[in-house]
Amino acid sequence: MLMNRRQFLGMSGATALVAVCSPQALTAQTLTHGAQQNVSATLKAMQQLAQQRNRLLGYPINMTTPPEEFFAWRNELAAAGFNQFSFNNVGNPYDHSHIPFNCHPFEKELINRFGAVYGFAPDDIWGFLTNSGTDSNMHGLYMGRTILKNRTGVMPKIYFTREAHYSIQILRDLLHLDWVVVATRPDGGMDADDLERQLNANPNHPALVVATIGTTFKGAIDPVDAIQAKLKGRTAYLHLDAALFGGYLPHTALAGDLLHSIVDPISKAKLQRYDSIAVSCHKFFGFPSPAGLFITTRTNFESFRAQFSQIHDPEYIKQVPGTITCSRDAVKPAEFYFFSSESAFARQAADAKAMLDNTGYLLKEMNNHYSYLQPVRANDRSNTVYFITPSKTVVDHYSLATMQIDIEGEWTPCAHAVVMPHAKKEILDQFLTDLRKT
């Protein structure tokens, strides 16, 4: 029997806690009628949201439902016993695990497959599936900081622009790194010449550089090769935050932008363009929950792990994992494995083409009919168009992201539309029509 409020308040703190949390008390608790109604109302609201998802234009989330084969894959995993009890991907997927209840084979294989997409050498690759794009960035920055500090004995400074994703500022603070602000070009991409000036102004510190491949608001691209040229002869680590663009660019004629290494046309030597890359799974791919890819070289990982093992050597799991997170989600890697097949890559190529074609269409129509909104597409790789903020009705209806940006020396309220696979031409046409009404 549940006690009333007067009886509860008459007890001491400890007695009250025991009374409320006792097995008898917990089993006696049921949802009130009001609570049940709230649950029903919430579910009904979620159903309504599902009907509105295609008009989400302000954020880089693919709202397309995965194909039926994905859900069949989920059922196949369940039929094999996966996710029927606690699975845990603790540890390094490339090492033997003493704890067998994991999906390391799937995780390792999907990293190898995506690593090949990004041009990593098959015998020099390491990575894992993270909880999110931010988690992937955190591992990249932590690895870079550790390697550079070990090489020089000096804490590196981190270089990125104000156009980078806000998670980089959070991680900079978390890792206690001094930030050097690098200027941007007019399109929003990093100014490599200013990077060189900043590097010269900080000669006694190694450089941890974050290049953004698709900046958050403008969709600009930091020039990887120009950055790498400025880092030549310096102790540096270059991490790519390719959260959105990293998903679709490899399936286009522009795939070379993200290749990990290239052959120098003069010396014929193989040149490494960056050290690690982070890509979000829930953005372009449309994976139903936040997750991320983190990929680096096996060489970098071993250099990092040598130092990591001095901080964290969990003898009882019989390996040094080299991941910040200890227990790791085993469900996401097993499910995301579906997105690494040849047929999945073919679907991604079709989605990538449609996205970029539709972005070009949106820009053209906005220039033809709404040039006063000053629409801009930073480059032909971008699926983002930004423009002067339209009416609040349009902003709210399409969940447009808004912020103040500098246009010709004047801070101007702007919005952007991110053309994801769910934003078909008919959605864009409706958006264009609604712009006319305001």
Coordinates of C-alpha atoms in Angstrom, one line a residue:
M1 CA 0.0 0.0 0.0
L2 CA 1.4 3.4 -1.0
M3 CA 1.9 6.0 1.8
N4 CA 0.4 9.4 1.6
R5 CA 2.4 12.6 1.6
R6 CA 1.9 13.4 5.3
Q7 CA 3.3 9.9 6.2
F8 CA 6.2 10.4 3.9
L9 CA 7.1 13.8 5.2
G10 CA 7.0 12.5 8.8
M11 CA 9.8 10.1 8.2
S12 CA 13.5 10.8 8.4
G13 CA 15.4 11.1 5.1
A14 CA 17.0 7.7 5.2
T15 CA 13.7 6.0 6.3
A16 CA 11.8 7.7 3.6
L17 CA 14.3 6.7 1.0
V18 CA 14.1 3.0 2.0
A19 CA 10.3 3.2 2.1
V20 CA 10.1 4.6 -1.4
C21 CA 12.8 2.5 -3.0
S22 CA 11.9 -0.8 -1.4
P23 CA 11.0 -3.6 -3.8
Q24 CA 7.4 -3.6 -2.4
A25 CA 7.0 0.1 -3.0
L26 CA 8.5 -0.1 -6.5
T27 CA 6.3 -2.9 -7.6
A28 CA 3.2 -1.1 -6.2
Q29 CA 3.9 2.0 -8.4
T30 CA 1.8 2.2 -11.6
L31 CA 1.3 4.9 -14.1
T32 CA -1.5 7.3 -13.1
H33 CA -4.3 7.9 -15.6
G34 CA -2.9 11.3 -16.3
A35 CA 0.6 9.9 -17.0
Q36 CA -0.9 7.3 -19.4
Q37 CA -2.7 10.1 -21.2
N38 CA 0.6 12.0 -21.5
V39 CA 2.3 9.0 -23.0
S40 CA -0.5 8.6 -25.6
A41 CA -0.4 12.3 -26.4
T42 CA 3.4 12.2 -26.9
L43 CA 3.1 9.2 -29.2
K44 CA 0.4 10.9 -31.2
A45 CA 2.6 14.0 -31.5
M46 CA 5.5 11.9 -32.7
Q47 CA 3.3 10.4 -35.4
Q48 CA 2.4 13.9 -36.6
L49 CA 6.1 14.8 -36.6
A50 CA 6.8 11.8 -38.8
Q51 CA 4.4 13.3 -41.4
Q52 CA 6.3 16.7 -41.3
R53 CA 9.8 15.3 -41.5
N54 CA 10.4 16.0 -45.2
R55 CA 10.2 19.7 -44.7
L56 CA 13.2 19.8 -42.4
L57 CA 15.6 22.0 -44.4
G58 CA 17.6 23.8 -41.7
Y59 CA 19.8 21.0 -40.4
P60 CA 22.0 18.3 -42.0
I61 CA 19.9 15.2 -41.0
N62 CA 18.7 12.7 -43.6
M63 CA 15.1 12.1 -42.7
T64 CA 14.6 9.4 -45.3
T65 CA 13.5 6.0 -43.8
P66 CA 16.2 3.4 -44.5
P67 CA 15.3 0.7 -47.0
E68 CA 13.3 -2.4 -46.0
E69 CA 16.6 -4.4 -46.2
F70 CA 17.9 -2.4 -43.3
F71 CA 15.1 -3.5 -41.0
A72 CA 15.5 -7.1 -42.4
W73 CA 19.1 -6.9 -41.3
R74 CA 18.0 -5.8 -37.8
N75 CA 15.7 -8.9 -37.7
E76 CA 18.6 -11.1 -38.9
L77 CA 20.8 -9.8 -36.1
A78 CA 18.0 -10.5 -33.6
A79 CA 17.4 -14.0 -35.0
A80 CA 21.1 -14.7 -34.4
G81 CA 20.7 -13.7 -30.8
F82 CA 22.2 -10.2 -31.1
N83 CA 20.7 -7.5 -28.9
Q84 CA 18.7 -10.1 -27.0
F85 CA 21.0 -9.6 -24.0
S86 CA 23.8 -7.3 -23.2
F87 CA 26.5 -7.0 -25.9
N88 CA 29.4 -4.6 -25.4
N89 CA 32.1 -3.5 -27.8
V90 CA 34.6 -2.6 -25.0
G91 CA 38.1 -2.7 -26.4
N92 CA 39.9 -2.4 -29.7
P93 CA 38.0 -4.1 -32.6
Y94 CA 41.4 -4.9 -34.2
D95 CA 42.6 -6.9 -31.2
H96 CA 41.4 -10.2 -29.7
S97 CA 38.7 -9.6 -27.1
H98 CA 38.6 -11.6 -23.9
I99 CA 34.9 -10.7 -23.7
P100 CA 33.2 -12.5 -26.6
F101 CA 29.8 -10.7 -26.5
N102 CA 30.6 -8.0 -29.1
C103 CA 30.3 -7.2 -32.8
H104 CA 34.0 -6.4 -33.3
P105 CA 34.2 -8.4 -36.6
F106 CA 31.4 -6.2 -38.1
E107 CA 33.0 -3.0 -36.7
K108 CA 36.4 -3.8 -38.0
E109 CA 35.1 -4.7 -41.4
L110 CA 33.0 -1.6 -41.8
I111 CA 36.0 0.6 -40.8
N112 CA 38.1 -1.3 -43.4
R113 CA 35.5 -0.7 -46.1
F114 CA 35.0 3.0 -45.4
G115 CA 38.8 3.3 -44.9
A116 CA 39.1 2.1 -48.5
V117 CA 36.6 4.7 -49.6
Y118 CA 38.8 7.4 -48.1
G119 CA 41.9 6.0 -49.6
F120 CA 43.6 4.5 -46.5
A121 CA 46.1 1.8 -47.1
P122 CA 44.5 -1.6 -46.2
D123 CA 47.5 -2.6 -44.1
D124 CA 47.7 0.8 -42.3
I125 CA 44.2 1.5 -41.0
W126 CA 42.5 1.7 -37.6
G127 CA 39.3 3.1 -36.2
F128 CA 35.9 2.3 -34.7
L129 CA 32.3 3.4 -34.6
T130 CA 31.8 6.2 -32.1
N131 CA 28.7 7.5 -30.3
S132 CA 28.5 10.6 -32.5
G133 CA 30.4 13.0 -34.8
T134 CA 31.5 14.9 -31.7
D135 CA 32.9 11.7 -30.2
S136 CA 34.8 11.1 -33.4
N137 CA 36.3 14.6 -33.2
M138 CA 37.2 14.1 -29.6
H139 CA 39.2 10.9 -30.3
G140 CA 41.0 12.7 -33.2
L141 CA 42.0 15.7 -31.1
Y142 CA 42.9 13.5 -28.1
M143 CA 45.0 11.3 -30.3
G144 CA 46.7 14.3 -32.0
R145 CA 47.4 16.0 -28.7
T146 CA 48.9 12.8 -27.2
I147 CA 51.1 12.1 -30.2
L148 CA 52.4 15.7 -30.5
K149 CA 53.0 16.1 -26.8
N150 CA 55.0 12.9 -26.8
R151 CA 57.1 13.9 -29.8
T152 CA 58.1 17.3 -28.4
G153 CA 57.4 17.4 -24.7
V154 CA 55.3 20.5 -25.4
M155 CA 51.5 20.8 -25.4
P156 CA 50.3 21.6 -28.9
K157 CA 48.2 24.6 -29.8
I158 CA 45.0 23.9 -31.7
Y159 CA 44.2 25.8 -34.9
F160 CA 40.8 26.1 -36.4
T161 CA 38.4 28.9 -37.7
R162 CA 35.3 30.4 -36.2
E163 CA 33.4 28.6 -39.0
A164 CA 34.2 25.2 -37.5
H165 CA 31.5 23.3 -35.7
Y166 CA 30.9 24.5 -32.1
S167 CA 31.9 21.0 -30.8
I168 CA 35.5 21.9 -31.6
Q169 CA 35.4 24.8 -29.2
I170 CA 34.0 22.5 -26.5
L171 CA 36.6 19.8 -27.1
R172 CA 39.4 22.5 -27.1
D173 CA 38.2 23.5 -23.6
L174 CA 37.9 19.9 -22.4
L175 CA 41.4 19.0 -23.6
H176 CA 42.9 22.3 -22.1
L177 CA 44.3 23.4 -25.5
D178 CA 45.2 27.0 -26.4
W179 CA 43.2 28.0 -29.5
V180 CA 44.8 29.9 -32.3
V181 CA 42.1 31.5 -34.4
V182 CA 42.7 31.2 -38.2
A183 CA 41.1 33.7 -40.5
T184 CA 38.8 32.6 -43.4
R185 CA 38.5 33.4 -47.0
P186 CA 35.4 35.1 -48.3
D187 CA 33.7 31.7 -48.9
G188 CA 34.2 30.7 -45.2
G189 CA 37.1 28.2 -45.8
M190 CA 40.3 28.4 -43.9
D191 CA 42.9 31.0 -45.2
A192 CA 46.0 28.9 -45.6
D193 CA 48.2 32.0 -45.7
D194 CA 46.9 33.2 -42.4
L195 CA 47.5 29.7 -41.0
E196 CA 51.1 30.1 -42.0
R197 CA 51.3 33.5 -40.2
Q198 CA 49.8 32.0 -37.1
L199 CA 52.2 29.0 -37.2
N200 CA 55.1 31.4 -37.5
A201 CA 53.9 33.3 -34.5
N202 CA 53.9 30.2 -32.4
P203 CA 57.1 28.4 -33.4
N204 CA 57.7 26.7 -30.0
H205 CA 54.5 24.7 -30.0
P206 CA 53.5 21.8 -32.2
A207 CA 50.3 22.3 -34.3
L208 CA 47.1 20.4 -33.9
V209 CA 45.0 21.6 -36.9
V210 CA 41.3 20.9 -37.5
A211 CA 40.2 21.3 -41.1
T212 CA 36.5 21.4 -41.7
I213 CA 35.2 19.7 -44.8
G214 CA 31.8 21.4 -45.0
T215 CA 31.5 24.2 -42.4
T216 CA 28.4 24.3 -40.3
F217 CA 26.5 27.2 -41.7
K218 CA 28.1 28.1 -45.1
G219 CA 29.2 24.7 -46.3
A220 CA 32.7 25.9 -47.0
I221 CA 35.7 23.6 -47.3
D222 CA 39.1 24.1 -45.7
P223 CA 41.8 23.5 -48.3
V224 CA 43.5 20.3 -47.1
D225 CA 46.4 20.3 -49.6
A226 CA 47.2 24.0 -49.0
I227 CA 47.1 23.4 -45.2
Q228 CA 49.3 20.4 -45.5
A229 CA 51.8 22.5 -47.6
K230 CA 52.0 25.1 -44.7
L231 CA 52.6 22.2 -42.2
K232 CA 55.5 20.8 -44.2
G233 CA 58.6 20.6 -42.0
R234 CA 56.6 21.3 -38.8
T235 CA 55.6 18.9 -36.0
A236 CA 51.8 18.8 -36.7
Y237 CA 48.7 16.6 -36.7
L238 CA 45.9 17.3 -39.2
H239 CA 42.4 16.1 -38.3
L240 CA 39.4 16.4 -40.7
D241 CA 36.0 17.1 -39.4
A242 CA 34.0 15.8 -42.4
A243 CA 30.8 15.2 -40.5
L244 CA 28.4 15.7 -43.4
F245 CA 30.4 16.1 -46.6
G246 CA 32.5 13.0 -45.7
G247 CA 29.4 10.9 -46.2
Y248 CA 28.5 11.8 -49.8
L249 CA 31.6 13.3 -51.5
P250 CA 33.3 9.9 -51.8
H251 CA 30.4 8.8 -54.1
T252 CA 30.9 11.7 -56.5
A253 CA 33.4 12.8 -59.1
L254 CA 34.9 14.9 -56.3
A255 CA 36.0 11.9 -54.2
G256 CA 39.6 12.9 -54.5
D257 CA 39.0 15.7 -52.0
L258 CA 38.9 13.2 -49.2
L259 CA 41.6 10.7 -50.2
H260 CA 43.9 10.1 -47.3
S261 CA 47.0 9.9 -49.5
I262 CA 48.0 10.9 -53.0
V263 CA 51.0 10.2 -55.3
D264 CA 53.3 13.2 -55.8
P265 CA 53.4 13.8 -59.6
I266 CA 57.1 14.8 -59.5
S267 CA 58.7 12.5 -56.9
K268 CA 56.2 9.7 -57.3
A269 CA 56.3 9.4 -53.5
K270 CA 53.1 8.6 -51.6
L271 CA 52.0 11.7 -49.6
Q272 CA 49.7 11.5 -46.6
R273 CA 47.2 14.4 -46.7
Y274 CA 45.8 14.1 -43.2
D275 CA 46.1 12.1 -40.0
S276 CA 42.5 11.2 -39.1
I277 CA 38.9 11.8 -40.2
A278 CA 35.5 12.0 -38.5
V279 CA 32.3 11.4 -40.3
S280 CA 28.7 11.4 -38.9
C281 CA 26.5 8.3 -39.6
H282 CA 23.2 10.1 -38.9
K283 CA 23.7 12.9 -41.3
F284 CA 24.1 11.9 -45.0
F285 CA 23.6 8.1 -44.4
G286 CA 20.3 8.5 -42.5
F287 CA 21.3 6.1 -39.7
P288 CA 18.4 6.3 -37.2
S289 CA 20.5 7.4 -34.2
P290 CA 23.6 9.5 -33.7
A291 CA 26.8 7.7 -34.4
G292 CA 30.2 8.5 -36.1
L293 CA 33.1 7.0 -37.9
F294 CA 36.6 7.6 -36.6
I295 CA 39.4 6.5 -39.0
T296 CA 43.1 6.9 -38.7
T297 CA 46.3 5.0 -39.6
R298 CA 47.5 2.0 -37.7
T299 CA 50.8 3.8 -37.4
N300 CA 49.2 6.7 -35.6
F301 CA 47.2 4.4 -33.4
E302 CA 50.2 2.5 -32.2
S303 CA 52.1 5.7 -31.5
F304 CA 49.1 6.9 -29.5
R305 CA 48.6 3.7 -27.7
A306 CA 52.2 3.5 -26.5
Q307 CA 51.4 6.7 -24.5
F308 CA 47.8 5.9 -23.7
S309 CA 48.9 2.6 -22.0
Q310 CA 50.9 4.7 -19.5
I311 CA 47.6 6.3 -18.4
H312 CA 45.2 3.5 -18.9
D313 CA 46.2 -0.2 -18.8
P314 CA 43.1 -2.2 -17.7
E315 CA 44.7 -5.6 -17.0
Y316 CA 41.4 -7.2 -16.3
I317 CA 40.1 -6.8 -20.0
K318 CA 43.5 -8.2 -21.2
Q319 CA 44.2 -5.4 -23.7
V320 CA 44.9 -1.7 -23.9
P321 CA 41.9 -0.5 -26.0
G322 CA 43.1 2.9 -27.1
T323 CA 39.6 4.4 -26.9
I324 CA 38.4 7.1 -24.5
T325 CA 35.1 5.3 -24.0
C326 CA 35.4 2.1 -22.1
S327 CA 32.1 0.2 -22.5
R328 CA 31.0 0.9 -26.1
D329 CA 27.8 0.4 -28.0
A330 CA 27.7 -2.9 -29.9
V331 CA 24.3 -2.3 -31.4
K332 CA 25.2 0.7 -33.6
P333 CA 28.3 -0.9 -35.3
A334 CA 26.3 -4.1 -36.1
E335 CA 23.5 -2.1 -37.6
F336 CA 25.6 0.4 -39.4
Y337 CA 27.5 -2.4 -41.1
F338 CA 24.5 -2.5 -43.4
F339 CA 25.6 0.8 -44.8
S340 CA 29.0 -0.5 -45.9
S341 CA 27.8 -3.0 -48.6
E342 CA 28.2 -2.5 -52.3
S343 CA 24.4 -2.1 -52.7
A344 CA 24.4 0.5 -49.9
F345 CA 27.3 2.4 -51.6
A346 CA 25.3 2.4 -54.9
R347 CA 22.3 4.0 -53.0
Q348 CA 24.6 6.5 -51.5
A349 CA 26.0 7.5 -54.9
A350 CA 22.4 8.0 -56.2
D351 CA 21.5 10.1 -53.1
A352 CA 24.7 12.2 -53.5
K353 CA 24.0 13.0 -57.1
A354 CA 20.4 13.9 -56.4
M355 CA 21.4 16.1 -53.4
L356 CA 24.0 18.1 -55.4
D357 CA 21.6 18.4 -58.4
N358 CA 18.8 19.7 -56.2
T359 CA 21.1 22.1 -54.5
G360 CA 22.0 23.6 -57.8
Y361 CA 18.3 23.8 -58.7
L362 CA 17.5 25.6 -55.5
L363 CA 20.3 28.1 -55.9
K364 CA 19.2 28.8 -59.5
E365 CA 15.5 29.3 -58.7
M366 CA 16.4 31.5 -55.7
N367 CA 18.6 33.7 -57.9
N368 CA 15.9 33.8 -60.5
H369 CA 13.0 34.8 -58.2
Y370 CA 14.5 35.9 -54.9
S371 CA 17.8 37.5 -55.7
Y372 CA 17.1 40.2 -53.0
L373 CA 17.7 37.4 -50.4
Q374 CA 21.3 37.1 -51.8
P375 CA 21.5 33.3 -51.9
V376 CA 25.0 31.8 -51.8
R377 CA 26.4 28.4 -52.4
A378 CA 30.0 28.3 -51.1
N379 CA 31.2 25.7 -53.7
D380 CA 30.0 23.0 -56.1
R381 CA 30.6 20.4 -53.4
S382 CA 28.2 21.9 -51.0
N383 CA 24.5 20.9 -50.4
T384 CA 23.9 24.2 -48.5
V385 CA 22.5 27.5 -49.7
Y386 CA 22.5 30.4 -47.3
F387 CA 20.5 33.6 -47.7
I388 CA 19.0 36.6 -45.9
T389 CA 16.5 35.4 -43.3
P390 CA 13.0 35.2 -44.7
S391 CA 9.8 35.5 -42.6
K392 CA 9.4 33.9 -39.3
T393 CA 6.6 31.8 -40.8
V394 CA 9.0 30.2 -43.3
V395 CA 11.8 29.9 -40.8
D396 CA 9.5 28.0 -38.4
H397 CA 7.7 25.9 -41.0
Y398 CA 10.9 24.5 -42.5
S399 CA 13.0 24.6 -39.2
L400 CA 15.6 26.8 -40.9
A401 CA 18.8 27.4 -38.9
T402 CA 19.5 31.2 -38.5
M403 CA 22.5 33.2 -37.4
Q404 CA 24.2 36.6 -38.0
I405 CA 27.0 36.5 -40.6
D406 CA 29.2 39.1 -42.1
I407 CA 28.1 40.1 -45.6
E408 CA 30.4 42.8 -47.1
G409 CA 31.4 44.1 -43.6
E410 CA 27.8 44.2 -42.2
W411 CA 26.4 41.6 -39.7
T412 CA 23.3 40.3 -41.4
P413 CA 20.6 37.8 -40.1
C414 CA 20.8 34.8 -42.4
A415 CA 19.2 31.4 -42.8
H416 CA 20.3 28.3 -44.7
A417 CA 18.7 25.4 -46.4
V418 CA 20.6 22.1 -46.3
V419 CA 19.5 19.9 -49.2
M420 CA 19.5 16.3 -47.8
P421 CA 18.2 13.2 -49.6
H422 CA 14.7 13.7 -48.2
A423 CA 14.5 17.2 -49.7
K424 CA 13.1 16.1 -53.1
K425 CA 12.4 18.6 -55.8
E426 CA 8.7 18.9 -54.9
I427 CA 9.7 19.9 -51.3
L428 CA 12.0 22.6 -52.7
D429 CA 9.3 23.8 -55.0
Q430 CA 6.9 24.2 -52.1
F431 CA 9.6 26.0 -50.1
L432 CA 10.1 28.4 -53.1
T433 CA 6.4 28.9 -53.3
D434 CA 6.2 29.7 -49.6
L435 CA 9.0 32.2 -50.0
R436 CA 6.8 34.1 -52.5
K437 CA 4.0 34.4 -49.9
T438 CA 6.1 36.3 -47.4

